[in-house]
Amino acid sequence: MSKIAVMTDSNSGITQIEAKEMGITVLPMPFIIDGKTYYEDISLTQEEFYEKLAQNADVSTSQPSVEDVLKYWDKALEDADELVYIPMSSGLSGSCSTAQMLSKDYNGRVQVVDNQRISVTQRQSAVDAMELAGRGMNAAQIKELLEQEKMQSSIYIMLDTLTYLKKGGRITPAAAALGTALRLKPVLQIQGEKLDAFTIARTKKQGVAKMINAMETDIKERFGGMENMDHIHIEVAHTANEEAAKEFEEELREHFGVKNEIICNPLSLSVSCHIGPGALAVACSKAIPE
């Protein structure tokens, strides 16, 4: 049986410490802040990132360099026969298509998975890949199954501020000013490859309720129903909002009757830089077939 290595990037929310414990390699994503390049969880912590946002620093995301990608791949393949690489969704970054192009020089030993995942759902894909490798699947089989199941996930994100959507040009300054004056809380969704508007709430409590209702609808209509909760992963994410995220986690556990672990992690910085601090997110993904 081939030895399979699993790699993802830091958009998954998996820290370098967690990666070692999980047996997964995490490629750190680069950020350019006021002209200087930083790497997530290597030379840039979550706390430092939000400090720089608060200081109105000029923050932009970047793809990993070709040199870094190849260096991480080659290192992983020193101890493995094949590699499954799960980058962030191709709809949110060009890093996936770059990786697919680079993998052509590896004669099938590197399989790049484009399954439209980000943050906690991307993390779950990496965990799933490890499980599938343990079942004896090769890298190509793992890629095929993960891509086959790519639409079996859903994310809703409630923003606390419109400032960063305005800075990124996703809404007009006038709309941002009006929304801020009315204290509106936009709720975004990720269904597949796009980050889109979903609804607007007037309070955080209303926003949380709308996200829970939306997730319940998805579970009933797309993921097999509430009676199937043992085969559904519920995940929570946040941007510098851990206390509220823990409360949200408990509310979700009670509402859905969740007995399994609920992962609660900071949102990846590639998403955070577009939405700012104070956000809450809920995600679910269907367990891979047994």
GROMACS .gro file of C-alpha atoms in nm:
model
  290
    1MET     CA    1   0.000   0.000   0.000
    2SER     CA    2   0.133   0.344  -0.096
    3LYS     CA    3   0.218   0.591   0.178
    4ILE     CA    4   0.004   0.902   0.126
    5ALA     CA    5   0.098   1.248   0.255
    6VAL     CA    6  -0.176   1.510   0.304
    7MET     CA    7  -0.109   1.882   0.271
    8THR     CA    8  -0.333   2.187   0.283
    9ASP     CA    9  -0.269   2.560   0.329
   10SER     CA   10  -0.320   2.788   0.627
   11ASN     CA   11  -0.660   2.897   0.492
   12SER     CA   12  -0.780   2.574   0.655
   13GLY     CA   13  -0.726   2.730   0.998
   14ILE     CA   14  -0.498   2.442   1.096
   15THR     CA   15  -0.206   2.584   1.292
   16GLN     CA   16   0.149   2.458   1.252
   17ILE     CA   17   0.130   2.298   1.598
   18GLU     CA   18  -0.200   2.124   1.516
   19ALA     CA   19  -0.061   2.010   1.181
   20LYS     CA   20   0.221   1.818   1.350
   21GLU     CA   21  -0.027   1.652   1.586
   22MET     CA   22  -0.257   1.559   1.296
   23GLY     CA   23   0.016   1.436   1.063
   24ILE     CA   24  -0.078   1.698   0.803
   25THR     CA   25   0.150   1.955   0.639
   26VAL     CA   26   0.024   2.315   0.623
   27LEU     CA   27   0.163   2.558   0.367
   28PRO     CA   28   0.155   2.912   0.519
   29MET     CA   29  -0.020   3.175   0.309
   30PRO     CA   30   0.165   3.502   0.246
   31PHE     CA   31   0.028   3.849   0.324
   32ILE     CA   32   0.165   4.186   0.219
   33ILE     CA   33   0.122   4.443   0.495
   34ASP     CA   34   0.247   4.795   0.425
   35GLY     CA   35   0.478   4.652   0.160
   36LYS     CA   36   0.630   4.377   0.376
   37THR     CA   37   0.559   4.006   0.326
   38TYR     CA   38   0.443   3.796   0.624
   39TYR     CA   39   0.345   3.429   0.649
   40GLU     CA   40   0.039   3.316   0.842
   41ASP     CA   41   0.125   3.140   1.169
   42ILE     CA   42   0.498   3.167   1.086
   43SER     CA   43   0.585   3.537   1.098
   44LEU     CA   44   0.230   3.665   1.150
   45THR     CA   45   0.002   3.562   1.436
   46GLN     CA   46  -0.373   3.618   1.452
   47GLU     CA   47  -0.322   3.885   1.720
   48GLU     CA   48  -0.060   4.072   1.516
   49PHE     CA   49  -0.282   4.061   1.208
   50TYR     CA   50  -0.579   4.224   1.386
   51GLU     CA   51  -0.352   4.482   1.547
   52LYS     CA   52  -0.236   4.585   1.201
   53LEU     CA   53  -0.595   4.595   1.074
   54ALA     CA   54  -0.687   4.822   1.365
   55GLN     CA   55  -0.398   5.050   1.272
   56ASN     CA   56  -0.546   5.079   0.921
   57ALA     CA   57  -0.248   4.908   0.763
   58ASP     CA   58  -0.254   4.833   0.392
   59VAL     CA   59  -0.321   4.456   0.388
   60SER     CA   60  -0.343   4.236   0.081
   61THR     CA   61  -0.332   3.863   0.019
   62SER     CA   62  -0.099   3.679  -0.214
   63GLN     CA   63  -0.052   3.333  -0.358
   64PRO     CA   64   0.227   3.114  -0.221
   65SER     CA   65   0.533   3.141  -0.441
   66VAL     CA   66   0.605   2.858  -0.683
   67GLU     CA   67   0.934   2.800  -0.499
   68ASP     CA   68   0.754   2.755  -0.166
   69VAL     CA   69   0.493   2.519  -0.309
   70LEU     CA   70   0.754   2.298  -0.472
   71LYS     CA   71   0.975   2.304  -0.162
   72TYR     CA   72   0.687   2.184   0.058
   73TRP     CA   73   0.581   1.919  -0.193
   74ASP     CA   74   0.932   1.783  -0.237
   75LYS     CA   75   0.981   1.768   0.140
   76ALA     CA   76   0.654   1.575   0.185
   77LEU     CA   77   0.747   1.331  -0.091
   78GLU     CA   78   1.076   1.244   0.076
   79ASP     CA   79   0.878   1.024   0.317
   80ALA     CA   80   0.570   0.944   0.106
   81ASP     CA   81   0.491   0.782  -0.227
   82GLU     CA   82   0.212   1.025  -0.316
   83LEU     CA   83   0.075   1.360  -0.199
   84VAL     CA   84  -0.281   1.490  -0.174
   85TYR     CA   85  -0.273   1.872  -0.176
   86ILE     CA   86  -0.590   2.061  -0.075
   87PRO     CA   87  -0.556   2.437  -0.141
   88MET     CA   88  -0.826   2.696  -0.078
   89SER     CA   89  -1.118   2.714  -0.320
   90SER     CA   90  -1.030   2.798  -0.679
   91GLY     CA   91  -1.318   3.047  -0.672
   92LEU     CA   92  -1.142   3.255  -0.406
   93SER     CA   93  -0.778   3.231  -0.514
   94GLY     CA   94  -0.564   3.149  -0.815
   95SER     CA   95  -0.336   2.933  -0.600
   96CYS     CA   96  -0.535   2.620  -0.686
   97SER     CA   97  -0.493   2.655  -1.063
   98THR     CA   98  -0.123   2.731  -1.015
   99ALA     CA   99  -0.083   2.414  -0.810
  100GLN     CA  100  -0.269   2.209  -1.071
  101MET     CA  101  -0.028   2.333  -1.336
  102LEU     CA  102   0.278   2.255  -1.120
  103SER     CA  103   0.152   1.905  -1.038
  104LYS     CA  104   0.182   1.802  -1.404
  105ASP     CA  105   0.558   1.767  -1.356
  106TYR     CA  106   0.513   1.506  -1.081
  107ASN     CA  107   0.382   1.219  -1.297
  108GLY     CA  108   0.068   1.167  -1.089
  109ARG     CA  109   0.246   1.161  -0.751
  110VAL     CA  110   0.087   1.497  -0.655
  111GLN     CA  111  -0.293   1.518  -0.672
  112VAL     CA  112  -0.436   1.870  -0.632
  113VAL     CA  113  -0.792   1.870  -0.495
  114ASP     CA  114  -1.023   2.148  -0.614
  115ASN     CA  115  -1.324   2.090  -0.391
  116GLN     CA  116  -1.427   2.453  -0.334
  117ARG     CA  117  -1.353   2.453   0.040
  118ILE     CA  118  -1.225   2.725   0.272
  119SER     CA  119  -1.161   2.761   0.646
  120VAL     CA  120  -1.320   2.492   0.866
  121THR     CA  121  -1.466   2.299   0.570
  122GLN     CA  122  -1.120   2.293   0.410
  123ARG     CA  123  -0.985   2.165   0.741
  124GLN     CA  124  -1.245   1.888   0.735
  125SER     CA  125  -1.136   1.792   0.383
  126ALA     CA  126  -0.779   1.747   0.506
  127VAL     CA  127  -0.905   1.530   0.793
  128ASP     CA  128  -1.117   1.332   0.545
  129ALA     CA  129  -0.815   1.281   0.320
  130MET     CA  130  -0.620   1.134   0.611
  131GLU     CA  131  -0.909   0.897   0.686
  132LEU     CA  132  -0.936   0.790   0.322
  133ALA     CA  133  -0.561   0.726   0.309
  134GLY     CA  134  -0.604   0.510   0.617
  135ARG     CA  135  -0.869   0.311   0.431
  136GLY     CA  136  -0.610   0.228   0.167
  137MET     CA  137  -0.707   0.472  -0.108
  138ASN     CA  138  -0.436   0.614  -0.330
  139ALA     CA  139  -0.394   0.986  -0.396
  140ALA     CA  140  -0.596   0.987  -0.720
  141GLN     CA  141  -0.886   0.804  -0.554
  142ILE     CA  142  -0.886   1.049  -0.262
  143LYS     CA  143  -0.890   1.346  -0.499
  144GLU     CA  144  -1.178   1.194  -0.697
  145LEU     CA  145  -1.395   1.133  -0.389
  146LEU     CA  146  -1.326   1.473  -0.229
  147GLU     CA  147  -1.416   1.651  -0.553
  148GLN     CA  148  -1.722   1.433  -0.597
  149GLU     CA  149  -1.842   1.547  -0.253
  150LYS     CA  150  -1.738   1.912  -0.295
  151MET     CA  151  -2.087   2.064  -0.282
  152GLN     CA  152  -2.172   1.882   0.040
  153SER     CA  153  -2.082   2.180   0.258
  154SER     CA  154  -2.225   2.517   0.351
  155ILE     CA  155  -2.094   2.830   0.531
  156TYR     CA  156  -2.273   3.139   0.665
  157ILE     CA  157  -2.081   3.438   0.804
  158MET     CA  158  -2.225   3.734   0.998
  159LEU     CA  159  -2.013   4.049   0.983
  160ASP     CA  160  -1.976   4.297   1.265
  161THR     CA  161  -1.856   4.582   1.043
  162LEU     CA  162  -1.891   4.696   0.682
  163THR     CA  163  -1.558   4.878   0.682
  164TYR     CA  164  -1.358   4.603   0.516
  165LEU     CA  165  -1.615   4.522   0.249
  166LYS     CA  166  -1.598   4.891   0.159
  167LYS     CA  167  -1.216   4.888   0.154
  168GLY     CA  168  -1.220   4.585  -0.074
  169GLY     CA  169  -1.464   4.751  -0.313
  170ARG     CA  170  -1.736   4.490  -0.251
  171ILE     CA  171  -1.986   4.759  -0.147
  172THR     CA  172  -1.998   5.132  -0.217
  173PRO     CA  173  -1.898   5.388   0.047
  174ALA     CA  174  -2.258   5.517   0.051
  175ALA     CA  175  -2.399   5.169   0.120
  176ALA     CA  176  -2.139   5.115   0.391
  177ALA     CA  177  -2.225   5.446   0.555
  178LEU     CA  178  -2.597   5.370   0.547
  179GLY     CA  179  -2.548   5.018   0.681
  180THR     CA  180  -2.321   5.144   0.960
  181ALA     CA  181  -2.573   5.416   1.055
  182LEU     CA  182  -2.850   5.157   1.075
  183ARG     CA  183  -2.617   4.912   1.254
  184LEU     CA  184  -2.694   4.641   1.000
  185LYS     CA  185  -2.521   4.304   1.021
  186PRO     CA  186  -2.478   4.150   0.675
  187VAL     CA  187  -2.476   3.771   0.652
  188LEU     CA  188  -2.265   3.622   0.372
  189GLN     CA  189  -2.266   3.269   0.240
  190ILE     CA  190  -2.023   3.034   0.072
  191GLN     CA  191  -2.194   2.767  -0.134
  192GLY     CA  192  -1.927   2.620  -0.356
  193GLU     CA  193  -1.677   2.861  -0.501
  194LYS     CA  194  -1.824   3.205  -0.426
  195LEU     CA  195  -1.857   3.437  -0.128
  196ASP     CA  196  -2.198   3.599  -0.177
  197ALA     CA  197  -2.449   3.813   0.013
  198PHE     CA  198  -2.721   3.607   0.184
  199THR     CA  199  -2.930   3.835   0.407
  200ILE     CA  200  -2.915   4.133   0.644
  201ALA     CA  201  -2.986   4.135   1.018
  202ARG     CA  202  -3.055   4.432   1.243
  203THR     CA  203  -2.900   4.277   1.552
  204LYS     CA  204  -2.641   4.011   1.628
  205LYS     CA  205  -2.911   3.795   1.789
  206GLN     CA  206  -3.122   3.816   1.474
  207GLY     CA  207  -2.818   3.737   1.259
  208VAL     CA  208  -2.738   3.427   1.463
  209ALA     CA  209  -3.100   3.312   1.435
  210LYS     CA  210  -3.096   3.362   1.057
  211MET     CA  211  -2.774   3.161   1.023
  212ILE     CA  212  -2.915   2.876   1.232
  213ASN     CA  213  -3.236   2.871   1.028
  214ALA     CA  214  -3.039   2.873   0.701
  215MET     CA  215  -2.820   2.588   0.819
  216GLU     CA  216  -3.124   2.389   0.931
  217THR     CA  217  -3.277   2.432   0.585
  218ASP     CA  218  -2.955   2.310   0.422
  219ILE     CA  219  -2.939   2.008   0.651
  220LYS     CA  220  -3.302   1.915   0.578
  221GLU     CA  221  -3.289   1.977   0.202
  222ARG     CA  222  -2.929   1.888   0.108
  223PHE     CA  223  -2.760   1.682   0.378
  224GLY     CA  224  -3.008   1.408   0.466
  225GLY     CA  225  -3.221   1.568   0.738
  226MET     CA  226  -3.193   1.635   1.110
  227GLU     CA  227  -3.216   1.263   1.184
  228ASN     CA  228  -2.882   1.228   1.003
  229MET     CA  229  -2.683   1.457   1.237
  230ASP     CA  230  -2.435   1.181   1.328
  231HIS     CA  231  -2.313   1.200   0.968
  232ILE     CA  232  -2.284   1.581   0.951
  233HIS     CA  233  -1.995   1.792   1.078
  234ILE     CA  234  -2.096   2.124   1.237
  235GLU     CA  235  -1.819   2.382   1.260
  236VAL     CA  236  -1.788   2.733   1.402
  237ALA     CA  237  -1.540   3.004   1.302
  238HIS     CA  238  -1.482   3.365   1.402
  239THR     CA  239  -1.261   3.667   1.352
  240ALA     CA  240  -1.114   3.783   1.686
  241ASN     CA  241  -1.445   3.691   1.851
  242GLU     CA  242  -1.372   3.374   2.047
  243GLU     CA  243  -1.607   3.427   2.341
  244ALA     CA  244  -1.909   3.485   2.115
  245ALA     CA  245  -1.803   3.186   1.904
  246LYS     CA  246  -1.804   2.958   2.208
  247GLU     CA  247  -2.155   3.078   2.299
  248PHE     CA  248  -2.264   3.020   1.939
  249GLU     CA  249  -2.116   2.671   1.954
  250GLU     CA  250  -2.330   2.585   2.257
  251GLU     CA  251  -2.642   2.729   2.092
  252LEU     CA  252  -2.579   2.515   1.783
  253ARG     CA  253  -2.515   2.206   1.992
  254GLU     CA  254  -2.848   2.252   2.172
  255HIS     CA  255  -3.048   2.342   1.860
  256PHE     CA  256  -2.922   2.054   1.645
  257GLY     CA  257  -2.870   1.801   1.923
  258VAL     CA  258  -2.505   1.761   1.826
  259LYS     CA  259  -2.318   1.495   2.023
  260ASN     CA  260  -2.003   1.494   1.811
  261GLU     CA  261  -1.718   1.742   1.846
  262ILE     CA  262  -1.783   2.091   1.708
  263ILE     CA  263  -1.464   2.245   1.573
  264CYS     CA  264  -1.440   2.613   1.675
  265ASN     CA  265  -1.150   2.797   1.509
  266PRO     CA  266  -1.048   3.145   1.395
  267LEU     CA  267  -1.135   3.216   1.033
  268SER     CA  268  -0.840   3.206   0.800
  269LEU     CA  269  -0.675   3.543   0.752
  270SER     CA  270  -0.737   3.539   0.376
  271VAL     CA  271  -1.108   3.570   0.451
  272SER     CA  272  -1.063   3.784   0.762
  273CYS     CA  273  -0.887   4.066   0.578
  274HIS     CA  274  -1.202   4.115   0.366
  275ILE     CA  275  -1.454   4.108   0.652
  276GLY     CA  276  -1.270   4.242   0.958
  277PRO     CA  277  -1.293   4.147   1.327
  278GLY     CA  278  -1.605   4.051   1.519
  279ALA     CA  279  -1.747   3.809   1.261
  280LEU     CA  280  -1.918   3.478   1.343
  281ALA     CA  281  -1.954   3.186   1.105
  282VAL     CA  282  -2.123   2.848   1.104
  283ALA     CA  283  -2.046   2.570   0.860
  284CYS     CA  284  -2.154   2.218   0.802
  285SER     CA  285  -2.018   1.946   0.583
  286LYS     CA  286  -2.151   1.600   0.513
  287ALA     CA  287  -1.935   1.312   0.632
  288ILE     CA  288  -1.758   1.123   0.356
  289PRO     CA  289  -1.926   0.794   0.256
  290GLU     CA  290  -1.813   0.490   0.450
   0.00000   0.00000   0.00000
